[in-house]
Amino acid sequence: MDEDIFELETNIPEFIKNELDSEQLEAVVNSRGRSLIIAGPGSGKTRVITYKIAYLMYNGINPKNILLVTFTRAAAKEMIERVKNVTNSDIEEMTAGTFHHVCNAILRRYAGKLGYKNNFTILDSEDAKDVLKIARNEYKENIGDRAQKLPKENVIMKIISYSKNTLKSLRESILEVSSNLIEYENDIEYIWQKYAEIKKDINAMDYDDILVNTAVLFRMNKEILQFISSKYRYVLVDEFQDTNKIQLEIVEALSSVHGNLIAVGDDSQSIYSFRGARFENVKEFMENSTLFKIQTNYRSTPEIVNLVNEMIPLNSVHKTLKSVRNSIDKPIIIETFDDLEQSEAVVKIIKEKLDEGLEPNEIAVLYRSHFLSMTLQQKLDSKKIPYRLLSGKRFIETAHIKDILSFLKIVQNPYDKISWTRALKLFPKIGSKTAVRVYENIFDSLNDNKNLEIGLETSLLKKNKNVLNFFVELFKNNTASDIIEYVFKNHYKEYSKLTFKDSRSRNMDIERFIEIADKYETLEKFLEEMTLSENIKVSSSRKEKEEKEVTLTTIHGSKGLEWKVVILISVNPGDFPNGMAIREKRIDEEERLFYVAITRAKNELYILKQVTGTVNPYMRNSFVFMKKENDFIKRIPNQYIKKLKTGYKRYF
DNA sequence: CTCTATGAAGTTTTT
DNA sequence: CTTCATAGAG
C-alpha cells in the first residue's frame, strides 16, 4: 500500500476543509487501502468523491493514476467537471467511466488474447437475443419432439446472464432463476456453448462478456494485469451497492498492485439485482475494509427524512439520517379512485406548484414501470404541460436508428452477422434466407484472406447490381457521419418513405443522428458511445430547443437525481411493489426502490395510490395484490404523513 | 423465397 | 403495443 502521501493529514488545505463537514472530511482524508464509504441519500456523496480526487491531487498524485468507476457515463463527466472547478486544473487524463467503458477500453487492446479481434462488435440486449435465437434454432433442428417445449430465448438468456454475473454454475443458476426448467439443463448448456461459438465467429461480445472477458483476461495473464494495475494508484468505485461479483473481482484486480480501493455507495439503494447486482457486496467488503459512514442529509426536509428513516429497508447496514434543513410540510398521501383520477390529481399538483412560481424542472413524477405513466402522459399532453421522459424506449432502440447503426457496425466489423442480415433485409427481394447466404459468402471470403469486395462480388448480390454497388461504395466511407449520410441519401430515405407512416419524423431523427455522429472523430468511438452510454430518449430527440420541463421517469431512472417536488404515483400493491416481485417474494428490492423514490424529494413529497389498480394496456389480466404487507402506504405510521382523498368525484 | 395478412401471446426495472 | 408463428399468394 502507498503510505507516501499522507504526511499532510494535519495540514489539510483550506479549499477542502472549508467545503466539507466532519464526516465528509474524515472520509476524504482517511480513506485509503481498502475503504468503504457508506453515504446515505443526499449526504453529498458526489462532493466527497470530488474532494477525494482533489485531495489526492493536492498530495501529488497524478490524475492519470486515478481510476474512477461510476454507474453512468454522465456521472463520470460531471465528476470530472467538478474536480476541474475545484482544483482549477486540467484532469483530462484521469480514467473515468462505467465498468463497461473501462473494460471495453482494456479489451480493445487485448481482445486477441481471448480469441477475438480488436474491432469486435458490442451486442445490445436485442442483438444478443438474436444471436441466441440462431443458436437455439440450430439446436432445435436436432432434437425432434423436445424442441416444442424448449425454453424461449429470453428465459435462456436470463439464466446465462445470471450465471455469468454471479459466477454460479449453470445448474445453480437455473434453480435460482427458473427452477422448473432444470430438466432442460443439458439443452441450455448446449445452446449456451453454441451461443458463445457464434459470438466468436462473428467477432461480437454481449454486455456481460465485456465484464466476464476482462475478468478472464486478468485471471489468465498476470503480466497484463500487473501492467494495468500498476498504473492505478487509486481506484474509486461509485454506486458500489449496484456492483455484481464480476465487477467486484475486476476492481479488486485493478487495485491489486497499489492496494487502494475506495468503494462508495449505499446498500439501501441497491436496485439492480435483476442485473446481478448484490447489495451483499457492501456487507462483505465491510468485513475487511475501513468503514466511513456519512449520515447527514442535506437534501430533504426533516419531515421527509423522518419518513425515510421509518422506511429504511430490512437487511441494510444500520443508519439513521439527520436532516439539517428547515421544516416545510409532511409528505402527503393521496388516495384516488383510478388511473384517470390519479392523473388529474397529478396535473392539479403540478399546476399548483407552477402557480406558486416553481420551475417545471424542479418537479418530477416517479413510477415503478413505464406503462404506469401512459395515462398521465396523455393528460399532460392535453393540458399542454411540457415534460421530458427519462424512461421508455431509447433513441438507439428505435427501428430506424437500429437500421442505420447496422451499416456502421458492418463497416467496423465485417464479421457482424446480425448487422449484415439486418442491413441486407432492407433491400427489396432480400429476405432472411438470402441475407444469411450472402453473409456466409462474405464470411468465407474474409476467412480465406480475400478482401471484402471479392466476398460481395462472389455472393448472390451479383444478380442485383444496384445493391452490390451500394455496399461496395459503402465501405469507402470512413467516419460515422459520412456513412450515415451515404446510407441515408442512397437508400434509407426512400426506404423510410415506403415503409413508415411517420417517415418524416424518423428522417428528422436520422438527420439529427448525422449531427451527433459528426462530433466523433472515429467510427469506433462513436459506436462505443452509442452502445455503451448514449442516453437520448425518443421523445426528447424530437424537441427543437431545450426548455424547462417536468420530469417523468421510472424510479430506476431517478437514481442519483433530486427535485424540489417529487410525486410518486401508483403505489398500489401489484403496480408498486411490482406483481412479479410479490409472487417471486423479492419484496426487499421493492423496499429499496421505495427508499430511492422518496429520497429524491427536497421540499415536498406526494405519494399517490388508487382504489383500483392500474390496468396495464398490454396485459390481459392485471392483478391487484391487496394484502396488507404488500402495501407500502399501510406500513407508514400516521404521524409522519398527511392523508388526502380526492373524493372520487368522477364516479360518485 | 419473399411478402403480407392474420391471430395469438407476452409483458419490470437497464449498462 | 409489441413480437412471433403460420398460411397462402405471387
XYZ file of C-alpha atoms (C1' of nucleotides) in Angstrom:
677
model
C 0.000 0.000 0.000
C 1.126 3.526 -0.697
C 1.927 5.314 2.517
C 3.953 8.100 0.995
C 1.433 10.815 0.556
C -0.294 11.348 3.823
C 2.161 13.433 5.763
C -0.166 16.313 5.160
C -3.080 14.894 7.079
C -2.806 17.524 9.770
C -2.356 20.188 7.170
C -5.480 19.937 5.103
C -5.778 22.745 2.566
C -8.414 25.374 3.244
C -10.163 24.850 -0.085
C -11.065 21.365 1.091
C -11.542 21.950 4.801
C -13.997 24.775 4.292
C -16.226 22.809 1.995
C -16.844 19.653 3.995
C -18.447 18.655 7.266
C -16.563 16.464 9.719
C -17.975 13.148 8.441
C -17.165 14.048 4.858
C -13.713 15.323 5.731
C -12.916 12.162 7.654
C -13.854 10.067 4.622
C -11.915 12.256 2.205
C -8.711 12.400 4.244
C -8.546 8.998 5.853
C -9.883 6.626 3.213
C -7.017 4.576 1.810
C -6.190 0.938 1.313
C -9.486 -0.902 1.224
C -12.074 1.614 2.342
C -15.831 1.650 2.286
C -17.749 4.901 2.415
C -21.420 4.394 3.126
C -23.026 7.634 2.061
C -26.731 7.985 2.709
C -29.052 9.724 0.242
C -28.455 13.458 -0.078
C -25.292 13.278 2.002
C -23.035 14.902 -0.553
C -21.550 11.740 -1.986
C -20.541 13.420 -5.237
C -18.893 16.150 -3.205
C -16.921 13.567 -1.225
C -15.641 11.860 -4.370
C -14.812 15.209 -5.961
C -12.794 16.347 -2.962
C -11.191 12.948 -2.545
C -9.740 13.317 -6.023
C -8.808 16.943 -5.358
C -7.113 15.881 -2.112
C -5.143 13.157 -3.865
C -4.015 15.655 -6.475
C -3.062 18.130 -3.754
C -0.864 15.380 -2.346
C 0.931 14.952 -5.614
C -0.969 12.072 -7.149
C -1.186 12.493 -10.908
C -4.818 12.257 -12.045
C -3.858 9.758 -14.707
C -3.014 7.377 -11.895
C -6.557 7.567 -10.551
C -9.348 5.348 -11.844
C -12.927 6.380 -11.168
C -15.649 3.860 -11.953
C -19.168 5.279 -11.984
C -22.602 3.930 -12.766
C -23.313 6.141 -15.750
C -21.093 7.988 -18.177
C -22.873 11.214 -17.268
C -21.867 10.810 -13.614
C -18.221 10.415 -14.633
C -18.353 13.521 -16.792
C -19.998 15.533 -14.043
C -17.381 14.423 -11.546
C -14.530 15.437 -13.865
C -16.082 18.877 -14.376
C -16.413 19.372 -10.650
C -12.832 18.377 -9.947
C -11.685 20.794 -12.642
C -13.596 23.610 -10.977
C -12.339 22.785 -7.504
C -8.686 22.305 -8.425
C -8.529 24.788 -11.266
C -6.554 22.304 -13.285
C -6.897 20.043 -16.233
C -7.623 16.430 -15.321
C -8.436 15.248 -18.806
C -6.137 12.286 -18.366
C -7.965 10.719 -15.461
C -9.652 7.465 -16.395
C -13.314 7.787 -15.533
C -16.265 5.848 -16.840
C -18.609 2.966 -16.253
C -17.411 -0.597 -15.775
C -18.319 -1.223 -19.380
C -16.298 1.724 -20.658
C -13.252 0.811 -18.616
C -13.386 -2.860 -19.594
C -14.124 -2.070 -23.214
C -11.011 0.109 -23.400
C -8.916 -2.744 -21.999
C -10.442 -5.338 -24.318
C -9.939 -3.204 -27.412
C -6.257 -3.719 -26.734
C -6.126 -7.285 -25.594
C -9.048 -8.954 -27.384
C -6.518 -11.073 -29.291
C -5.593 -12.891 -26.101
C -9.176 -14.143 -25.890
C -9.587 -15.235 -29.498
C -11.333 -12.045 -30.569
C -10.296 -9.294 -32.952
C -9.927 -5.769 -31.577
C -12.725 -4.394 -33.726
C -15.309 -6.605 -32.030
C -18.946 -5.531 -32.024
C -20.807 -4.894 -28.799
C -24.186 -6.580 -28.929
C -27.009 -4.762 -27.217
C -29.620 -6.908 -25.479
C -31.775 -7.190 -28.579
C -28.911 -8.210 -30.849
C -27.674 -10.670 -28.259
C -31.125 -12.213 -28.198
C -30.966 -12.589 -31.982
C -27.664 -14.425 -31.705
C -29.078 -16.693 -29.037
C -32.050 -17.333 -31.270
C -29.719 -18.548 -34.011
C -28.052 -20.876 -31.516
C -31.394 -22.111 -30.223
C -32.785 -22.741 -33.696
C -29.709 -24.671 -34.775
C -30.068 -26.829 -31.726
C -33.815 -27.187 -32.169
C -33.398 -28.850 -35.533
C -31.538 -31.732 -33.936
C -33.773 -32.690 -31.065
C -37.163 -33.640 -32.508
C -40.133 -33.527 -30.152
C -38.239 -31.916 -27.314
C -37.973 -28.776 -29.411
C -41.623 -27.948 -28.790
C -41.069 -27.283 -25.135
C -37.628 -25.739 -25.268
C -37.483 -22.572 -23.116
C -37.692 -19.252 -25.021
C -34.543 -17.240 -25.795
C -35.177 -14.559 -23.216
C -35.542 -17.127 -20.450
C -32.350 -18.870 -21.520
C -30.643 -15.501 -21.787
C -31.681 -14.574 -18.284
C -30.232 -17.808 -16.930
C -26.961 -17.455 -18.856
C -26.603 -13.841 -17.814
C -27.305 -14.689 -14.197
C -24.709 -17.426 -14.264
C -22.097 -15.115 -15.772
C -22.690 -12.240 -13.383
C -22.907 -14.272 -10.202
C -20.135 -16.747 -11.073
C -22.567 -19.524 -10.193
C -22.820 -22.811 -12.057
C -25.450 -23.228 -14.742
C -27.321 -25.726 -12.599
C -27.421 -23.381 -9.630
C -28.492 -20.501 -11.853
C -31.380 -22.450 -13.360
C -32.555 -23.439 -9.894
C -32.488 -19.824 -8.746
C -33.893 -18.128 -11.821
C -36.470 -20.651 -13.009
C -36.263 -23.956 -11.142
C -38.931 -25.710 -13.228
C -36.539 -25.645 -16.178
C -33.941 -27.852 -14.509
C -34.885 -30.751 -16.789
C -33.536 -28.654 -19.666
C -30.134 -28.234 -18.084
C -28.318 -30.125 -20.832
C -30.193 -28.344 -23.578
C -29.433 -24.953 -22.116
C -25.804 -25.859 -21.645
C -25.542 -26.881 -25.280
C -27.284 -23.738 -26.507
C -25.022 -21.590 -24.323
C -21.968 -23.216 -25.843
C -23.340 -22.689 -29.340
C -24.147 -19.074 -28.455
C -20.555 -18.499 -27.335
C -19.217 -20.099 -30.523
C -21.329 -17.910 -32.773
C -20.257 -14.786 -30.903
C -16.611 -15.649 -31.521
C -17.298 -16.354 -35.187
C -18.976 -13.038 -35.734
C -16.469 -11.211 -33.507
C -19.049 -9.881 -31.058
C -19.471 -9.632 -27.304
C -22.620 -9.041 -25.295
C -22.781 -6.697 -22.297
C -21.928 -9.474 -19.848
C -18.989 -10.640 -21.967
C -17.394 -7.205 -21.713
C -17.107 -7.760 -17.965
C -16.535 -11.514 -17.944
C -13.830 -11.392 -20.597
C -11.977 -8.662 -18.736
C -12.028 -10.772 -15.592
C -10.867 -13.811 -17.579
C -8.089 -11.766 -19.186
C -6.831 -10.751 -15.742
C -7.051 -14.307 -14.404
C -5.090 -15.705 -17.323
C -2.498 -13.018 -17.859
C -0.892 -11.851 -14.665
C 1.599 -9.673 -16.556
C -1.139 -7.730 -18.299
C -2.947 -7.280 -15.005
C 0.282 -6.202 -13.346
C 0.884 -3.678 -16.113
C -2.586 -2.142 -15.971
C -2.971 -2.299 -12.228
C 0.360 -0.636 -11.535
C -0.914 2.422 -13.364
C -3.783 2.958 -10.935
C -2.589 4.083 -7.548
C -6.158 4.793 -6.518
C -9.300 3.025 -7.658
C -12.578 4.692 -6.698
C -15.905 2.938 -7.248
C -19.158 4.849 -7.089
C -22.595 3.218 -6.577
C -20.837 0.222 -5.106
C -24.135 -1.314 -3.946
C -25.018 -1.980 -7.573
C -21.909 -3.952 -8.452
C -22.041 -7.676 -9.086
C -19.494 -10.401 -8.375
C -17.622 -9.952 -11.620
C -17.373 -6.205 -11.173
C -16.023 -6.646 -7.662
C -13.439 -9.083 -8.995
C -12.434 -6.559 -11.672
C -11.875 -3.622 -9.324
C -10.070 -5.822 -6.861
C -7.797 -6.915 -9.686
C -7.280 -3.353 -10.919
C -6.275 -2.201 -7.453
C -4.129 -5.232 -6.683
C -0.741 -3.574 -7.135
C -1.227 -0.429 -5.037
C -3.974 -1.775 -2.800
C -6.050 1.394 -2.742
C -9.661 0.506 -3.442
C -12.213 3.009 -2.207
C -15.824 1.961 -2.597
C -18.624 4.489 -2.181
C -22.284 3.583 -2.009
C -25.423 2.999 -0.009
C -26.599 -0.570 0.423
C -30.159 0.654 0.998
C -30.224 1.909 -2.574
C -29.282 -1.330 -4.340
C -31.911 -1.688 -7.070
C -30.255 -3.677 -9.844
C -30.348 -7.258 -8.619
C -32.023 -8.335 -11.867
C -28.722 -7.459 -13.484
C -26.740 -9.469 -10.977
C -26.046 -6.606 -8.556
C -25.666 -7.737 -4.975
C -26.023 -5.362 -2.094
C -24.231 -8.089 -0.136
C -21.042 -6.861 -1.825
C -21.250 -3.936 0.599
C -21.509 -6.112 3.688
C -18.787 -8.465 2.567
C -16.493 -5.623 1.623
C -17.146 -4.062 5.023
C -15.608 -7.065 6.747
C -12.114 -6.322 5.515
C -12.042 -2.609 4.920
C -12.087 0.644 6.845
C -15.645 1.908 7.215
C -16.822 5.520 6.950
C -20.465 6.462 7.410
C -21.960 9.725 6.232
C -25.428 10.137 7.630
C -26.222 13.830 7.449
C -28.852 14.560 4.837
C -28.574 17.943 3.128
C -31.250 17.290 0.563
C -34.579 16.798 2.270
C -36.710 18.469 4.923
C -36.900 16.903 8.411
C -40.432 15.702 7.609
C -39.230 13.737 4.608
C -36.176 12.421 6.438
C -38.407 11.214 9.300
C -40.382 9.142 6.847
C -37.202 7.914 5.171
C -35.771 6.717 8.490
C -39.002 4.834 9.108
C -38.755 3.125 5.712
C -35.106 2.021 5.740
C -35.120 -1.369 4.019
C -34.544 -4.508 6.055
C -31.052 -6.003 5.877
C -29.456 -2.585 5.477
C -26.338 -1.594 7.336
C -27.630 0.367 10.300
C -28.087 4.042 9.610
C -30.065 6.987 10.901
C -30.228 10.034 8.699
C -30.183 13.506 10.194
C -31.758 16.401 8.352
C -30.164 19.821 8.659
C -32.865 21.724 6.814
C -35.808 23.797 7.992
C -39.268 22.284 8.189
C -41.786 22.606 5.398
C -44.622 20.072 5.190
C -45.219 16.437 5.944
C -45.335 14.115 2.957
C -48.846 13.902 1.538
C -50.628 10.676 0.678
C -53.411 10.987 -1.866
C -55.900 8.214 -2.472
C -57.696 8.398 -5.812
C -60.211 6.134 -7.480
C -58.398 5.070 -10.633
C -55.665 5.814 -13.100
C -57.503 8.704 -14.707
C -58.361 10.412 -11.458
C -54.789 9.926 -10.309
C -53.517 11.660 -13.438
C -55.914 14.536 -12.824
C -54.641 14.840 -9.277
C -51.029 14.924 -10.530
C -51.870 17.626 -13.067
C -53.548 19.618 -10.311
C -50.477 19.398 -8.075
C -48.150 20.379 -10.917
C -50.312 23.378 -11.847
C -50.468 24.498 -8.227
C -46.692 24.349 -7.933
C -46.139 26.204 -11.197
C -48.555 28.898 -9.992
C -46.506 29.176 -6.822
C -43.576 30.087 -9.057
C -41.724 26.799 -9.180
C -39.886 25.964 -12.416
C -41.134 22.834 -14.212
C -37.685 21.245 -13.993
C -37.969 21.292 -10.192
C -40.831 18.791 -10.379
C -40.642 15.063 -11.096
C -43.159 12.246 -11.336
C -41.762 8.811 -10.461
C -43.220 5.358 -11.052
C -42.251 1.678 -10.968
C -42.849 0.747 -14.628
C -43.157 2.682 -17.884
C -46.759 1.789 -18.532
C -47.861 3.364 -15.252
C -47.191 6.768 -16.815
C -49.226 6.299 -20.010
C -52.456 7.922 -18.828
C -50.549 10.748 -17.205
C -48.655 11.449 -20.418
C -51.935 11.863 -22.292
C -53.255 14.205 -19.601
C -50.097 16.319 -19.660
C -50.250 16.468 -23.455
C -53.834 17.643 -23.414
C -53.115 20.247 -20.727
C -50.033 21.406 -22.655
C -47.702 20.909 -19.717
C -44.186 20.307 -21.091
C -42.468 17.193 -19.803
C -39.425 15.094 -20.568
C -39.349 11.326 -20.326
C -36.276 9.708 -18.850
C -37.795 6.256 -19.142
C -39.078 4.453 -22.172
C -37.571 3.431 -25.426
C -34.123 4.805 -26.021
C -33.335 6.683 -29.217
C -30.945 3.991 -30.417
C -33.516 1.258 -29.793
C -35.929 2.598 -32.383
C -36.137 0.599 -35.608
C -34.853 3.291 -37.956
C -31.828 4.141 -35.819
C -31.005 0.456 -35.366
C -31.203 0.046 -39.140
C -28.731 2.871 -39.655
C -26.452 1.544 -36.924
C -26.254 -1.829 -38.650
C -24.435 -0.229 -41.592
C -21.983 1.444 -39.245
C -21.367 -1.819 -37.485
C -20.557 -3.831 -40.587
C -18.021 -1.235 -41.621
C -16.371 -1.504 -38.232
C -16.624 -5.283 -38.020
C -17.398 -7.053 -41.327
C -17.925 -10.324 -39.453
C -21.005 -8.933 -37.704
C -23.704 -11.301 -38.944
C -26.559 -9.673 -37.072
C -25.882 -6.281 -38.631
C -25.241 -7.693 -42.106
C -28.545 -9.524 -42.173
C -30.401 -6.544 -40.781
C -28.866 -4.211 -43.361
C -29.380 -6.586 -46.288
C -33.021 -7.196 -45.489
C -33.712 -3.508 -46.003
C -33.440 -4.089 -49.757
C -36.299 -5.434 -51.866
C -36.310 -9.126 -52.627
C -33.803 -9.854 -49.918
C -35.340 -11.770 -47.046
C -33.776 -13.711 -44.217
C -32.671 -16.685 -46.335
C -30.906 -14.633 -48.968
C -29.371 -12.363 -46.350
C -27.853 -15.295 -44.486
C -26.479 -16.793 -47.684
C -24.905 -13.514 -48.730
C -23.396 -13.243 -45.276
C -21.971 -16.742 -45.489
C -20.293 -15.857 -48.771
C -18.758 -12.790 -47.239
C -17.707 -14.703 -44.135
C -15.965 -17.376 -46.199
C -14.055 -14.907 -48.304
C -12.988 -12.915 -45.271
C -11.669 -16.108 -43.717
C -9.873 -17.062 -46.928
C -7.978 -13.810 -46.528
C -9.572 -12.351 -49.568
C -10.916 -8.874 -49.258
C -14.460 -7.985 -48.583
C -15.188 -6.727 -52.068
C -14.424 -10.136 -53.518
C -16.807 -11.646 -50.997
C -19.519 -9.284 -52.045
C -18.973 -9.886 -55.733
C -18.940 -13.643 -55.500
C -22.098 -13.563 -53.460
C -25.672 -13.613 -54.684
C -25.581 -9.866 -54.915
C -24.039 -10.011 -58.374
C -27.542 -10.603 -59.686
C -28.528 -7.337 -58.115
C -26.031 -4.758 -59.391
C -27.554 -1.828 -57.505
C -27.338 -3.457 -54.130
C -23.856 -4.737 -54.868
C -22.661 -1.264 -55.822
C -24.327 0.209 -52.787
C -22.313 -1.996 -50.449
C -19.051 -1.692 -52.349
C -19.309 2.099 -52.147
C -20.434 1.946 -48.511
C -17.083 0.555 -47.465
C -15.269 3.521 -48.984
C -16.624 5.782 -46.246
C -14.668 6.124 -43.036
C -16.298 8.378 -40.485
C -19.611 7.687 -38.816
C -21.304 10.774 -40.200
C -20.138 10.036 -43.741
C -21.513 6.517 -43.532
C -24.873 7.613 -42.186
C -25.157 10.339 -44.782
C -24.262 7.893 -47.532
C -26.788 5.292 -46.392
C -29.490 7.876 -45.883
C -29.075 9.573 -49.262
C -28.567 6.454 -51.315
C -31.154 4.161 -49.839
C -32.719 4.740 -46.493
C -34.564 7.976 -47.203
C -36.510 6.248 -49.940
C -36.954 3.063 -47.921
C -38.237 5.027 -44.956
C -40.862 6.793 -47.095
C -42.184 3.465 -48.356
C -42.097 1.735 -45.000
C -43.064 4.083 -42.196
C -46.206 6.103 -41.820
C -44.234 8.563 -39.702
C -41.244 8.677 -42.048
C -40.976 12.459 -41.725
C -40.103 12.448 -38.063
C -37.948 9.347 -38.440
C -35.965 11.011 -41.197
C -35.532 14.033 -38.971
C -34.139 11.709 -36.316
C -31.597 10.413 -38.814
C -30.562 13.905 -39.797
C -30.049 14.635 -36.131
C -28.114 11.391 -35.857
C -25.709 12.644 -38.542
C -25.113 15.771 -36.464
C -24.402 13.730 -33.354
C -22.053 11.453 -35.284
C -20.203 14.440 -36.690
C -18.841 15.194 -33.218
C -16.918 11.919 -33.035
C -13.502 11.562 -34.596
C -13.604 7.836 -35.236
C -16.275 5.325 -36.061
C -15.117 3.207 -33.171
C -15.560 5.997 -30.616
C -18.993 6.788 -31.948
C -20.197 3.192 -31.813
C -18.737 2.754 -28.348
C -20.620 5.801 -27.129
C -23.836 4.662 -28.805
C -23.780 1.112 -27.476
C -22.439 1.847 -24.017
C -23.855 5.173 -22.966
C -25.977 7.010 -25.461
C -28.962 8.003 -23.413
C -31.106 10.137 -25.665
C -34.773 9.286 -25.331
C -37.137 9.182 -28.259
C -39.437 11.985 -27.198
C -36.735 14.463 -26.306
C -34.939 13.742 -29.540
C -37.754 15.367 -31.459
C -37.803 18.578 -29.486
C -36.346 21.653 -31.116
C -34.922 23.530 -28.186
C -34.016 22.785 -24.623
C -36.822 24.076 -22.441
C -37.731 23.684 -18.818
C -39.865 20.617 -18.361
C -41.405 18.423 -15.723
C -39.532 15.122 -15.466
C -41.270 11.757 -15.821
C -39.156 8.730 -15.009
C -39.058 5.256 -13.557
C -37.534 5.033 -10.121
C -34.542 3.284 -11.679
C -34.039 6.276 -13.930
C -34.194 8.689 -10.989
C -31.099 7.248 -9.345
C -28.746 9.978 -8.177
C -31.133 12.811 -9.094
C -33.169 15.197 -6.931
C -36.114 17.582 -7.305
C -37.864 20.108 -5.076
C -41.191 18.365 -5.625
C -41.457 14.620 -6.146
C -44.742 12.917 -6.992
C -44.633 9.145 -6.675
C -47.600 7.548 -8.417
C -49.368 4.172 -8.457
C -48.118 2.878 -5.144
C -50.633 0.054 -5.367
C -49.636 -3.485 -4.444
C -49.221 -5.175 -7.836
C -48.063 -1.971 -9.527
C -45.531 -0.976 -6.904
C -44.454 -3.269 -5.360
C -44.421 -4.980 -8.720
C -46.702 -8.027 -9.085
C -43.979 -10.367 -10.324
C -41.750 -9.309 -7.447
C -44.510 -10.096 -4.950
C -45.153 -13.501 -6.493
C -41.478 -14.342 -6.514
C -41.074 -12.975 -2.991
C -38.497 -10.388 -3.952
C -40.079 -7.683 -1.842
C -36.798 -6.438 -0.324
C -35.676 -4.969 -3.615
C -39.024 -3.188 -3.905
C -38.424 -1.737 -0.443
C -35.117 -0.367 -1.598
C -36.829 1.092 -4.654
C -39.347 2.832 -2.427
C -36.473 4.177 -0.374
C -34.754 5.510 -3.502
C -38.002 7.109 -4.700
C -38.830 9.049 -1.531
C -35.241 10.202 -1.006
C -35.274 12.093 -4.321
C -37.503 14.822 -2.806
C -36.010 18.034 -1.454
C -39.045 20.006 -0.265
C -42.286 18.228 -0.966
C -43.228 14.606 -1.419
C -46.566 13.356 -2.728
C -47.403 9.671 -2.754
C -50.421 8.627 -4.796
C -52.382 5.408 -4.750
C -55.600 4.227 -6.347
C -58.552 2.225 -5.097
C -58.452 0.180 -8.285
C -55.035 -0.842 -9.593
C -53.688 0.420 -12.885
C -54.750 -1.612 -15.896
C -51.727 -2.471 -17.954
C -52.817 -1.704 -21.520
C -50.645 -4.536 -22.826
C -51.820 -7.110 -20.380
C -54.931 -9.209 -20.447
C -55.192 -9.544 -16.712
C -53.865 -7.039 -14.300
C -53.569 -8.201 -10.761
C -54.020 -6.103 -7.712
C -52.446 -7.539 -4.626
C -54.309 -6.020 -1.728
C -52.533 -7.884 1.033
C -51.570 -5.539 3.788
C -47.905 -6.496 3.967
C -47.502 -5.667 0.287
C -48.956 -2.190 0.649
C -46.177 0.300 1.330
C -48.624 3.010 2.298
C -50.180 0.875 5.025
C -46.714 0.467 6.520
C -46.260 4.186 7.076
C -47.096 5.306 10.629
C -49.755 8.026 10.580
C -47.754 10.645 12.433
C -45.335 11.059 9.537
C -47.856 11.882 6.817
C -50.933 13.854 5.822
C -53.706 11.950 4.072
C -55.990 13.323 1.389
C -58.754 11.815 -0.698
C -59.752 13.302 -3.996
C -63.353 12.274 -3.364
C -63.815 10.013 -6.356
C -65.633 12.899 -7.949
C -65.952 11.313 -11.326
C -67.752 8.307 -10.013
C -69.937 9.351 -7.100
C -38.202 -17.368 -51.257
C -40.351 -13.051 -50.258
C -44.042 -10.552 -48.663
C -48.407 -9.733 -46.489
C -52.316 -10.754 -43.582
C -53.986 -12.752 -39.545
C -54.280 -14.151 -34.917
C -52.147 -15.178 -30.545
C -49.344 -14.290 -26.768
C -46.392 -11.719 -23.586
C -45.170 -8.342 -20.867
C -40.362 -4.812 -14.544
C -36.504 -2.362 -13.815
C -31.256 -1.335 -17.930
C -25.314 -0.768 -18.511
C -48.424 -2.280 -28.275
C -45.127 -5.142 -29.498
C -43.132 -9.714 -31.404
C -43.921 -14.497 -33.108
C -45.858 -18.143 -35.807
C -48.337 -19.589 -39.567
C -50.731 -19.629 -44.016
C -51.214 -18.519 -48.604
C -50.353 -15.720 -52.895
C -47.071 -14.259 -56.088
